[in-house]
Coordinates of C-alpha atoms in Angstrom, one line a residue:
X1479 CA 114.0 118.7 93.3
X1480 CA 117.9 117.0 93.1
X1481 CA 116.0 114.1 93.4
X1482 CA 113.9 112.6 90.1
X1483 CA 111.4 109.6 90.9
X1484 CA 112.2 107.0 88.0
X1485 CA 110.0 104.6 86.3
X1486 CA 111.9 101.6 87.6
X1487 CA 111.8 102.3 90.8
X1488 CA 108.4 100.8 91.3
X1489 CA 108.7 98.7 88.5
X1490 CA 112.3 97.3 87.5
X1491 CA 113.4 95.7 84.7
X1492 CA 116.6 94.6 86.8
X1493 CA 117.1 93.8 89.9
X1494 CA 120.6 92.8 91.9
X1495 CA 120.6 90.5 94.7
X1496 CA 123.5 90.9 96.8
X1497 CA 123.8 87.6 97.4
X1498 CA 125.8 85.0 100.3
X1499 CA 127.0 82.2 100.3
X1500 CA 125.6 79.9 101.6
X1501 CA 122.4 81.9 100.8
X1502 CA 120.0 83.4 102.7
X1503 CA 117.5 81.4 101.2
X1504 CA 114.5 83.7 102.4
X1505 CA 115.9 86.5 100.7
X1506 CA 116.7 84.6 97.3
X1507 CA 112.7 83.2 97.6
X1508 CA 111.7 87.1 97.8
X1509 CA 114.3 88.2 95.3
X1510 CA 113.1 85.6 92.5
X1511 CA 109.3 86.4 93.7
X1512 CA 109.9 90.4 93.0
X1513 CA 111.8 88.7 89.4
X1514 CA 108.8 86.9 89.0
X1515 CA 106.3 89.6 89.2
X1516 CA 108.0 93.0 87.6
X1517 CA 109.1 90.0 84.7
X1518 CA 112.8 91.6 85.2
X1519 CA 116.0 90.1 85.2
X1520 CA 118.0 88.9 88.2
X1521 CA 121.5 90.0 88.7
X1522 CA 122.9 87.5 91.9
X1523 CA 126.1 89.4 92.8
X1524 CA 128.7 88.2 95.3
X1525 CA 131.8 90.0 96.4
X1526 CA 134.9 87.6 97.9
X1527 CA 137.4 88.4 100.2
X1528 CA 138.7 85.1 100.4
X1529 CA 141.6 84.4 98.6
X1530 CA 142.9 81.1 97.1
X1531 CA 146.3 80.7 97.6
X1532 CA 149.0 78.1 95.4
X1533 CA 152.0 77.1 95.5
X1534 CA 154.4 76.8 92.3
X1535 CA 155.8 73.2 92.2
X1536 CA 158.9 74.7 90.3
X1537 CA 159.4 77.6 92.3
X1538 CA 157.8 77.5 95.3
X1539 CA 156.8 80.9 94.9
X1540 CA 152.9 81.5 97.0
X1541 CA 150.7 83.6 94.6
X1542 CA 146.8 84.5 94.5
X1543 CA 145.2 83.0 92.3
X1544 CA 141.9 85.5 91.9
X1545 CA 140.7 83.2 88.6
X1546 CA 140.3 80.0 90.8
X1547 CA 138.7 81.8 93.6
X1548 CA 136.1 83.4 91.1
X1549 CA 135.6 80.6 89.6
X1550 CA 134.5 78.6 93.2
X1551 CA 132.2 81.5 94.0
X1552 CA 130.7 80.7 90.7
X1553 CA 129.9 77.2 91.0
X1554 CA 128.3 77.9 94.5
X1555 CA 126.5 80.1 93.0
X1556 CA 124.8 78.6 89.5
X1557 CA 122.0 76.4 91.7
X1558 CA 120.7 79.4 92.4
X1559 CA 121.2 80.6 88.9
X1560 CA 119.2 77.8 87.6
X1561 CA 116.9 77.4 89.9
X1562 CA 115.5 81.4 88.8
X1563 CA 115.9 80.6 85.2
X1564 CA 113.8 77.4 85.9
X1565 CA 111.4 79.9 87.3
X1566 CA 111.2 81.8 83.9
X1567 CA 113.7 84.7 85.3
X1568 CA 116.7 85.7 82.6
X1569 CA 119.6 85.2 85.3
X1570 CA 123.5 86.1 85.5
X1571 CA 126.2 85.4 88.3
X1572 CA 128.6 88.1 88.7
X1573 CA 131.1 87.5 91.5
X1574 CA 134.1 90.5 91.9
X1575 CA 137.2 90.0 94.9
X1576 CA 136.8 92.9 97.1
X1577 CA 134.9 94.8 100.1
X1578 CA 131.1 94.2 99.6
X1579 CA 129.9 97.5 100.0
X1580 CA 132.5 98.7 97.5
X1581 CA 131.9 96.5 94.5
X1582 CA 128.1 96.6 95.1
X1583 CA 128.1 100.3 94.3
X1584 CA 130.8 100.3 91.5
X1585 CA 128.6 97.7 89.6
X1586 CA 125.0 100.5 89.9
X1587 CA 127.7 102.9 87.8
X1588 CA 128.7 99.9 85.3
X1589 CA 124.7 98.3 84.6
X1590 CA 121.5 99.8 84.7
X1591 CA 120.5 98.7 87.6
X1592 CA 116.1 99.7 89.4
X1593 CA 116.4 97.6 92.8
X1594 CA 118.6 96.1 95.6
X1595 CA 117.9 93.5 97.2
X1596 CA 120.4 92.1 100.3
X1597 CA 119.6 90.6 103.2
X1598 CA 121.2 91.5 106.9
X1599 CA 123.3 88.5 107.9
X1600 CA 125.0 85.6 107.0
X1601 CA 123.7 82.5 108.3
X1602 CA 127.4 80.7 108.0
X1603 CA 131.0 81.1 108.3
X1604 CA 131.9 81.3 104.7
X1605 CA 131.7 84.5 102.4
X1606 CA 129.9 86.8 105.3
X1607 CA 129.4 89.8 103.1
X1608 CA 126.5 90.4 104.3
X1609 CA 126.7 92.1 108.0
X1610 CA 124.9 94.9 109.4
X1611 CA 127.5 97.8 108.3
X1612 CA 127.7 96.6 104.8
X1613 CA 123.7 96.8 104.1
X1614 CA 124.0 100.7 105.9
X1615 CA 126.7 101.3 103.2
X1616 CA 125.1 100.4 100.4
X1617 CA 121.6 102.4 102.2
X1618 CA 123.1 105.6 102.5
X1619 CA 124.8 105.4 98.9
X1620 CA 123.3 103.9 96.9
X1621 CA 121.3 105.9 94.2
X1622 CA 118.3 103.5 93.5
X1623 CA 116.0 101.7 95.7
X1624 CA 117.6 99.1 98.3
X1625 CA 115.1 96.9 99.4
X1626 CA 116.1 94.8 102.9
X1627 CA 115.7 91.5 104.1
X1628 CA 115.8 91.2 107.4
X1629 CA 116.2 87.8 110.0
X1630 CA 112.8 88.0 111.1
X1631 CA 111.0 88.3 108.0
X1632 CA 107.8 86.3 107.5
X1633 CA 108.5 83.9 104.7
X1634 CA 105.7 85.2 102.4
X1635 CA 105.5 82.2 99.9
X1636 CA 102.3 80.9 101.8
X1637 CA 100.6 84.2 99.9
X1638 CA 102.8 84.3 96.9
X1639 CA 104.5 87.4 98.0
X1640 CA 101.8 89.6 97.6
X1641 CA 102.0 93.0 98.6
X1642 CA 99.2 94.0 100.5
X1643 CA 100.6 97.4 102.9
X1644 CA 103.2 99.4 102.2
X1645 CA 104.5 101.1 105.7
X1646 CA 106.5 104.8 104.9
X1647 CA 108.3 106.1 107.5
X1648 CA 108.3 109.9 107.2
X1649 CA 109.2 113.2 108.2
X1650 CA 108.3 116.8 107.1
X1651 CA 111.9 117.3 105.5
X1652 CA 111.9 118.2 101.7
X1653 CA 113.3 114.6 100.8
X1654 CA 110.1 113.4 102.4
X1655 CA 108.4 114.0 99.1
X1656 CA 110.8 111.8 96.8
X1657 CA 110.0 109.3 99.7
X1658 CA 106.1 109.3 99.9
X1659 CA 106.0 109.4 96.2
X1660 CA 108.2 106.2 95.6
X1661 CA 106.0 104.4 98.4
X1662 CA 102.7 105.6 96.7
X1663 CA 104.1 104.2 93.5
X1664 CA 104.6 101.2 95.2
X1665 CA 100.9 100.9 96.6
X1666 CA 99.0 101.7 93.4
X1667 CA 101.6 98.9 91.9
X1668 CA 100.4 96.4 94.0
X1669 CA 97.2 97.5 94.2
X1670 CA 98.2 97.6 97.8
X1671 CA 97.1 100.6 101.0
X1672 CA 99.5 103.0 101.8
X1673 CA 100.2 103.9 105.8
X1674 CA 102.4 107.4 105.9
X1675 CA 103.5 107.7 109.4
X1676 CA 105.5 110.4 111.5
X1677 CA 107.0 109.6 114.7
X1678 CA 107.3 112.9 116.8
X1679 CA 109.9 113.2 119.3
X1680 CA 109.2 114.9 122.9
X1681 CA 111.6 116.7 122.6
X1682 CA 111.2 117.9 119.2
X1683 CA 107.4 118.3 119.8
X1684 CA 107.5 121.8 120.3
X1685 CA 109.0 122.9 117.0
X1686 CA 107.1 119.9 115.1
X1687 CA 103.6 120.9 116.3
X1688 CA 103.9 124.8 116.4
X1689 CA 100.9 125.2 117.1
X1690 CA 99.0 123.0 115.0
X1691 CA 96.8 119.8 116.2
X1692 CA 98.1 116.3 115.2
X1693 CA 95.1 116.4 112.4
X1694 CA 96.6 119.7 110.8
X1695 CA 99.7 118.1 110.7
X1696 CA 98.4 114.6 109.1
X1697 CA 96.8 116.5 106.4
X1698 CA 100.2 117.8 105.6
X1699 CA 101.3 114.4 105.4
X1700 CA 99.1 113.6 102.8
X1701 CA 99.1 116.5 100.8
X1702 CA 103.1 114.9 99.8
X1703 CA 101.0 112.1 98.6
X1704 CA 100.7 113.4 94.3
X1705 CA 97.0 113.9 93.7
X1706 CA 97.0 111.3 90.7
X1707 CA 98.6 109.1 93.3
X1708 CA 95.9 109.7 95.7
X1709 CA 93.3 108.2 93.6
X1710 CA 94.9 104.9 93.2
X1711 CA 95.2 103.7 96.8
X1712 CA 94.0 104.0 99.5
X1713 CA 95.8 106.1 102.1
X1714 CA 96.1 106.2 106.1
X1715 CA 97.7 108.7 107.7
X1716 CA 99.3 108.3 111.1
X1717 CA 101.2 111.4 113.7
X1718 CA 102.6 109.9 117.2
X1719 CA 104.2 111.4 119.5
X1720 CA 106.9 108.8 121.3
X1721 CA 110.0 107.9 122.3
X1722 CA 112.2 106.2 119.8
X1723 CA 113.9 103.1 121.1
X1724 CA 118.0 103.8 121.3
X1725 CA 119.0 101.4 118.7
X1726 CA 116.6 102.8 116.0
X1727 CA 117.6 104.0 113.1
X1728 CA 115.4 106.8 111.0
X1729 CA 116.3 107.5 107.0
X1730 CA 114.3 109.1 104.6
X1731 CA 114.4 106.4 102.0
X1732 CA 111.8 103.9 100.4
X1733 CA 110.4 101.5 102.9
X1734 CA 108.3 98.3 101.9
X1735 CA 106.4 95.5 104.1
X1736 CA 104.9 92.4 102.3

C-alpha cells in the first residue's frame, strides 16, 4: 500500500502542539499528558499574522518589524514552555509570521515530526489561528497523525489521561486498512478496547450490503484488524445503518477518544 504505518505513530518521540494564544488550556493539559506518557518531546508552535508596526523617529518611514513581533509571541508563550519542562517534558517554542495551516505543514517537511495536536477554536480575540478551516487543512494534508481537541472535550486529568476506548470510524475503502491498523496500534498501546464502526447510508445500502447480512459484513471489518493486532485487544465490531446528520463530516484517518 502507498501508505506505510510508522512506529511513531502510536508511539512518538515528538509531538507539535499547534498552539494559541491565549491557550486552549485543555488542549495544552492533553498535549503535555500524551508528552508525559510516550516520554517525547513537545514542539508548542504558533503561527502570527499580526504584525508590529514602528515608526523611524528620523525618517518617519512605517516598517514591519517581524523580530519584535516574534519575539512577543515568544514571551506569551515560555509559561507554557516551562511549565512542560517542569513536568519532565524536553520543550521548544517555535513561532513563524504567516497563515497557520501553511507554516504548520512546512515545519512536518523541516523536523521529524509523529503527532499533531491542535485544538478547534480560539477562546480570545488575539492570535485566532486556530478556527475550524485551519484544523481541516492541516487534516487532509498532513502526512502524520493529527490528533483534535475539540470544545467539548472532557477534561481527562481526573483519570490522568488514560486511554481506555479507542472509537474508529470506518469504511470498506482500501485506506480503511492503514486506518484500522493505526487505531489497533493505538489500543494494544494503551492497553485500551478497540470499537471499529461503519455507518451505512440508505441510500448506499444497496451496494454496501450486496447481499450479505450486517454479521458478514462485520467480520470483514475485522478481518482489517492484523492478526498479531487481534490478540492484544480486545475488539468490538459495529455495522449501522442511518442517516448521517448534515453537518458531519467522514475521513478515513486515525481517530482517538480518551
Amino acid at each position: 500500500m502507498a501508505t506505510v504505518i510508522k512506529p511513531g505513530w502510536s508511539k512518538p518521540s515528538t509531538i507539535l502542539f499547534a498552539v494559541e494564544i491565549p491557550a486552549n488550556e485543555k488542549a495544552f493539559s492533553f498535549v503535555l499528558a500524551q508528552a508525559n506518557e510516550f516520554g517525547a518531546n513537545l514542539i508548542l508552535f504558533h503561527a502570527y499574522d499580526t504584525l508590529v508596526v514602528a515608526a523611524s523617529e528620523t525618517s518617519g518611514v512605517r516598517y514591519y518589524d517581524y523580530a519584535a513581533a516574534a519575539r512577543t509571541e515568544v514571551k506569551h508563550l515560555e509559561p507554557l514552555a516551562q511549565r512542560a519542562r517542569e513536568a519532565g517534558v524536553q520543550c521548544e517554542v517555535v513561532v513563524r509570521p504567516g497563515l497557520a495551516a501553511d507554516q504548520i505543514l512546512a515545519l512536518l517537511n523541516e523536523r521529524e515530526v509523529d503527532r499533531i495536536v491542535m485544538g478547534t477554536h480560539s477562546p480570545g480575540p488575539i492570535g485566532k489561528i486556530l478556527v475550524g478551516s485551519v484544523a481541516e487543512a492541516v487534516l487532509r494534508t498532513s502526512k502524520v497523525p493529527v490528533c483534535i481537541v475539540g470544545p467539548e472535550v472532557v477534561d481527562g486529568g481526573y483519570r490522568s489521561y488514560a486511554t481506555r476506548t479507542v472509537l474508529c470510524a470506518v469504511s470498506m475503502q482500501e485506506a480503511s486498512y492503514v486506518v484500522v491498523t493505526f487505531a489497533a496500534e493505538l489500543a494494544a498501546q494503551h492497553n485500551a478496547r478497540l470499537i471499529l464502526q461503519h455507518v451505512i447510508r440508505p441510500q448506499e445500502r444497496a451496494e454496501v450490503l450486496a447481499g450479505r447480512t450486517v454479521d458478514q459484513i462485520e467480520a470483514d471489518l475485522l478481518a482489517l484488524v492484523p492478526h498479531e493486532l487481534q490478540a492484544r485487544t480486545t475488539i468490538r465490531t459495529i455495522v449501522v445503518p442511518a442517516i448521517l446528520p448534515k453537518n458531519c463530516f467522514i475521513k478515513a484517518r486515525p481517530s482517538r477518544s480518551t
